[in-house]
Short mmCIF file of C-alpha atoms in Angstrom, two decimals:
data_model
loop_
_atom_site.label_atom_id
_atom_site.label_comp_id
_atom_site.label_asym_id
_atom_site.label_seq_id
_atom_site.Cartn_x
_atom_site.Cartn_y
_atom_site.Cartn_z
CA ASP A 1 0.00 0.00 0.00
CA THR A 2 1.22 3.45 -0.88
CA ALA A 3 1.73 5.51 2.26
CA VAL A 4 1.78 8.99 0.71
CA SER A 5 0.41 9.38 -2.79
CA GLN A 6 0.27 12.35 -5.11
CA THR A 7 -1.55 13.03 -8.35
CA PRO A 8 -0.69 13.80 -11.00
CA LYS A 9 2.87 12.55 -11.29
CA TYR A 10 3.59 14.91 -14.17
CA LEU A 11 1.89 18.18 -14.98
CA VAL A 12 2.67 20.30 -18.02
CA THR A 13 0.71 23.51 -18.41
CA GLN A 14 0.78 27.00 -19.86
CA MET A 15 1.70 30.14 -18.02
CA GLY A 16 -1.30 31.82 -16.46
CA ASN A 17 -3.30 28.63 -15.90
CA ASP A 18 -4.64 27.42 -12.57
CA LYS A 19 -3.81 23.89 -11.47
CA SER A 20 -4.15 21.63 -8.45
CA ILE A 21 -2.03 18.82 -7.08
CA LYS A 22 -3.61 16.28 -4.78
CA CYS A 23 -2.03 14.44 -1.88
CA GLU A 24 -3.34 11.65 0.28
CA GLN A 25 -1.76 9.73 3.14
CA ASN A 26 -3.04 6.49 4.64
CA LEU A 27 -0.70 6.48 7.64
CA GLY A 28 -3.10 8.11 10.05
CA HIS A 29 -0.72 11.03 10.46
CA ASP A 30 -1.86 14.35 11.91
CA THR A 31 0.44 16.64 9.96
CA MET A 32 0.98 17.04 6.24
CA TYR A 33 3.41 19.22 4.32
CA TRP A 34 4.13 20.59 0.88
CA TYR A 35 7.70 21.04 -0.30
CA LYS A 36 9.14 22.52 -3.47
CA GLN A 37 12.33 21.08 -4.92
CA ASP A 38 14.01 23.20 -7.53
CA SER A 39 16.29 22.13 -10.36
CA LYS A 40 19.29 22.26 -8.04
CA LYS A 41 17.62 19.75 -5.71
CA PHE A 42 17.05 22.32 -2.98
CA LEU A 43 14.07 21.20 -0.92
CA LYS A 44 12.13 23.97 0.73
CA ILE A 45 9.03 23.70 2.87
CA MET A 46 6.00 25.63 1.66
CA PHE A 47 3.17 24.70 4.01
CA SER A 48 2.20 22.30 6.72
CA TYR A 49 -1.19 21.45 8.12
CA ASN A 50 -1.97 19.99 11.51
CA ASN A 51 -5.54 18.92 12.20
CA LYS A 52 -6.82 21.14 9.40
CA GLU A 53 -4.99 24.21 10.64
CA LEU A 54 -2.22 25.93 8.76
CA ILE A 55 0.71 26.05 11.12
CA ILE A 56 3.62 26.95 8.89
CA ASN A 57 3.35 29.28 5.97
CA GLU A 58 6.74 30.13 4.53
CA THR A 59 7.22 33.13 2.29
CA VAL A 60 5.49 31.70 -0.73
CA PRO A 61 3.34 33.74 -3.12
CA ASN A 62 -0.33 33.86 -2.28
CA ARG A 63 -0.99 32.26 -5.67
CA PHE A 64 -0.30 29.04 -3.79
CA SER A 65 -3.08 27.90 -1.51
CA PRO A 66 -3.16 24.63 0.43
CA LYS A 67 -6.54 23.04 1.02
CA SER A 68 -7.18 20.22 3.45
CA PRO A 69 -10.64 18.67 3.25
CA ASP A 70 -9.73 16.17 5.97
CA LYS A 71 -6.76 14.89 7.92
CA ALA A 72 -5.71 12.46 5.20
CA HIS A 73 -5.63 14.97 2.36
CA LEU A 74 -3.70 18.14 1.63
CA ASN A 75 -4.13 19.55 -1.85
CA LEU A 76 -2.11 22.36 -3.36
CA HIS A 77 -3.84 24.85 -5.63
CA ILE A 78 -1.79 27.21 -7.75
CA ASN A 79 -3.28 30.22 -9.50
CA SER A 80 -1.80 32.13 -12.44
CA LEU A 81 1.13 29.79 -12.94
CA GLU A 82 4.49 31.34 -13.73
CA LEU A 83 7.62 29.93 -15.37
CA GLY A 84 9.42 29.99 -12.03
CA ASP A 85 6.86 27.63 -10.55
CA SER A 86 8.39 24.79 -12.57
CA ALA A 87 9.76 22.35 -10.01
CA VAL A 88 9.03 19.07 -8.31
CA TYR A 89 6.46 19.38 -5.54
CA PHE A 90 6.55 16.85 -2.74
CA CYS A 91 3.86 16.11 -0.25
CA ALA A 92 4.90 14.63 3.10
CA SER A 93 3.28 13.61 6.35
CA SER A 94 4.32 12.98 9.93
CA HIS A 95 2.57 11.68 13.00
CA ARG A 96 2.52 14.95 14.88
CA GLN A 97 3.90 18.39 14.26
CA ASP A 98 5.58 19.02 17.56
CA THR A 99 7.49 15.80 18.02
CA THR A 100 10.48 14.25 16.42
CA ASP A 101 8.36 12.03 14.26
CA THR A 102 9.88 11.63 10.86
CA GLN A 103 8.35 12.78 7.66
CA TYR A 104 7.32 10.39 4.92
CA PHE A 105 7.41 11.77 1.41
CA GLY A 106 5.25 11.13 -1.59
CA PRO A 107 6.74 10.40 -5.02
CA GLY A 108 6.53 14.00 -6.17
CA THR A 109 4.70 15.91 -8.89
CA ARG A 110 6.90 17.29 -11.63
CA LEU A 111 5.35 20.58 -12.72
CA THR A 112 6.49 22.20 -15.96
CA VAL A 113 5.15 25.62 -16.85
CA LEU A 114 5.61 26.59 -20.50
CA GLN B 1 23.81 32.55 4.72
CA LYS B 2 21.74 29.42 4.32
CA GLU B 3 20.68 27.58 7.44
CA VAL B 4 22.20 24.36 6.13
CA GLU B 5 25.13 23.99 3.75
CA GLN B 6 25.87 20.84 1.83
CA ASP B 7 28.35 20.19 -0.98
CA PRO B 8 26.28 19.17 -4.01
CA GLY B 9 29.07 17.00 -5.45
CA PRO B 10 28.78 15.00 -7.62
CA LEU B 11 30.72 12.36 -5.74
CA SER B 12 31.86 9.25 -7.56
CA VAL B 13 33.43 6.28 -5.77
CA PRO B 14 34.30 2.66 -6.63
CA GLU B 15 32.19 -0.13 -5.18
CA GLY B 16 33.34 -1.09 -1.69
CA ALA B 17 34.69 2.35 -0.82
CA ILE B 18 33.84 4.24 2.34
CA VAL B 19 31.77 7.30 1.56
CA SER B 20 31.70 10.41 3.72
CA LEU B 21 28.91 12.94 3.31
CA ASN B 22 28.80 16.16 5.31
CA CYS B 23 26.67 19.15 6.19
CA THR B 24 27.36 22.28 8.18
CA TYR B 25 24.80 24.52 9.76
CA SER B 26 24.57 27.91 11.37
CA ASN B 27 21.69 27.60 13.86
CA SER B 28 23.04 26.31 17.16
CA ALA B 29 19.48 25.57 18.28
CA PHE B 30 19.16 22.60 15.91
CA GLN B 31 18.75 19.41 17.90
CA TYR B 32 17.31 16.91 15.45
CA PHE B 33 19.41 15.73 12.54
CA MET B 34 18.34 13.53 9.69
CA TRP B 35 19.72 12.03 6.52
CA TYR B 36 17.44 11.30 3.60
CA ARG B 37 18.19 9.31 0.47
CA GLN B 38 16.53 10.31 -2.77
CA TYR B 39 16.68 8.16 -5.85
CA SER B 40 16.20 9.78 -9.22
CA ARG B 41 12.60 10.90 -9.77
CA LYS B 42 11.52 9.61 -6.36
CA GLY B 43 10.63 11.25 -3.08
CA PRO B 44 13.18 11.47 -0.24
CA GLU B 45 13.17 8.55 2.21
CA LEU B 46 14.50 8.72 5.74
CA LEU B 47 17.79 6.93 6.22
CA MET B 48 19.08 7.97 9.63
CA TYR B 49 17.87 10.12 12.47
CA THR B 50 19.85 11.36 15.47
CA TYR B 51 19.09 13.63 18.36
CA SER B 52 21.72 16.03 19.70
CA SER B 53 25.39 15.04 19.49
CA GLY B 54 26.88 11.61 19.08
CA ASN B 55 26.99 8.69 16.71
CA LYS B 56 24.35 6.33 15.47
CA GLU B 57 24.98 3.20 13.46
CA ASP B 58 22.57 1.22 11.31
CA GLY B 59 24.08 -1.51 9.20
CA ARG B 60 26.53 0.03 6.76
CA PHE B 61 25.45 3.56 7.69
CA THR B 62 26.82 5.70 10.51
CA ALA B 63 25.58 9.18 11.33
CA GLN B 64 27.69 11.56 13.40
CA VAL B 65 26.73 14.88 14.92
CA ASP B 66 29.24 17.38 16.29
CA LYS B 67 27.21 20.24 17.70
CA SER B 68 30.28 22.13 18.88
CA SER B 69 31.46 22.39 15.27
CA LYS B 70 27.93 22.55 13.81
CA TYR B 71 28.87 19.67 11.55
CA ILE B 72 27.14 16.41 10.74
CA SER B 73 28.33 13.45 8.72
CA LEU B 74 26.98 10.30 7.14
CA PHE B 75 29.39 7.44 6.49
CA ILE B 76 28.58 4.58 4.18
CA ARG B 77 30.78 1.51 4.49
CA ASP B 78 31.24 -1.06 1.72
CA SER B 79 29.35 1.16 -0.70
CA GLN B 80 27.18 -0.57 -3.30
CA PRO B 81 25.90 0.57 -6.69
CA SER B 82 22.43 0.60 -5.13
CA ASP B 83 23.64 3.40 -2.84
CA SER B 84 23.83 5.68 -5.89
CA ALA B 85 21.39 8.47 -5.08
CA THR B 86 21.21 12.01 -3.77
CA TYR B 87 21.68 12.30 -0.02
CA LEU B 88 19.97 15.16 1.77
CA CYS B 89 20.70 16.26 5.30
CA ALA B 90 17.92 17.89 7.28
CA MET B 91 17.71 19.40 10.72
CA SER B 92 15.20 20.88 13.06
CA VAL B 93 15.01 22.80 16.30
CA ALA B 94 11.98 21.10 17.79
CA GLY B 95 11.06 18.35 15.36
CA ASN B 96 8.63 20.46 13.42
CA GLN B 97 10.08 22.75 10.77
CA PHE B 98 12.81 20.98 8.86
CA TYR B 99 15.65 22.69 7.04
CA PHE B 100 17.18 20.70 4.22
CA GLY B 101 20.59 20.82 2.60
CA THR B 102 20.78 20.94 -1.17
CA GLY B 103 21.80 17.29 -1.38
CA THR B 104 24.96 15.48 -2.48
CA SER B 105 24.78 13.35 -5.59
CA LEU B 106 26.59 10.03 -5.10
CA THR B 107 27.49 7.47 -7.76
CA VAL B 108 28.99 4.13 -6.78
CA ILE B 109 30.77 2.57 -9.74
CA PRO B 110 30.70 -1.26 -9.99
#
């Protein structure tokens, strides 16, 4: 069984479009995250959600909006896509936010903005 | 200055060699230190986790933390071609927000 899954795996779209990436975890974890990994492999946290509450919101453009319909899902919606948004986006989850519980990553969504 | 610095490599070693991967950091409040392995076009997977200073060994992998020098290391003994991947260090103050290094690309040549 896949622990953390993301869809789609690949996403190619035009500048200016709006797109969503979905993430689901079946680990029963309380906290979920979105990371962006650029072409140089630098992994940077974008958001995390704990029990449906946004608890970390790094300095990302407000075109990016995380949406969590329930504890097992954290979707990422991106408005007005820009060329610089091209990257691999990883979803991750951990048991709790304030412990040392490790994060489990999904396979990533490779976004290409043309 | 980035919170975490890691040499991106690439690093290429023959099979059976001992590999040393390192990260330095600037925030003395970091207490939790992790190493992730990321295969090409896959998500990172946790390899080793240590708390505070000291060593931790797991099979062919040894993680070391030197908080006085703000320096962490991952050693891989008897390296195998299957170890070829990008290795990311990560650290955290309180186990919540994680700061990642840029990753070191390792190739083990048969």
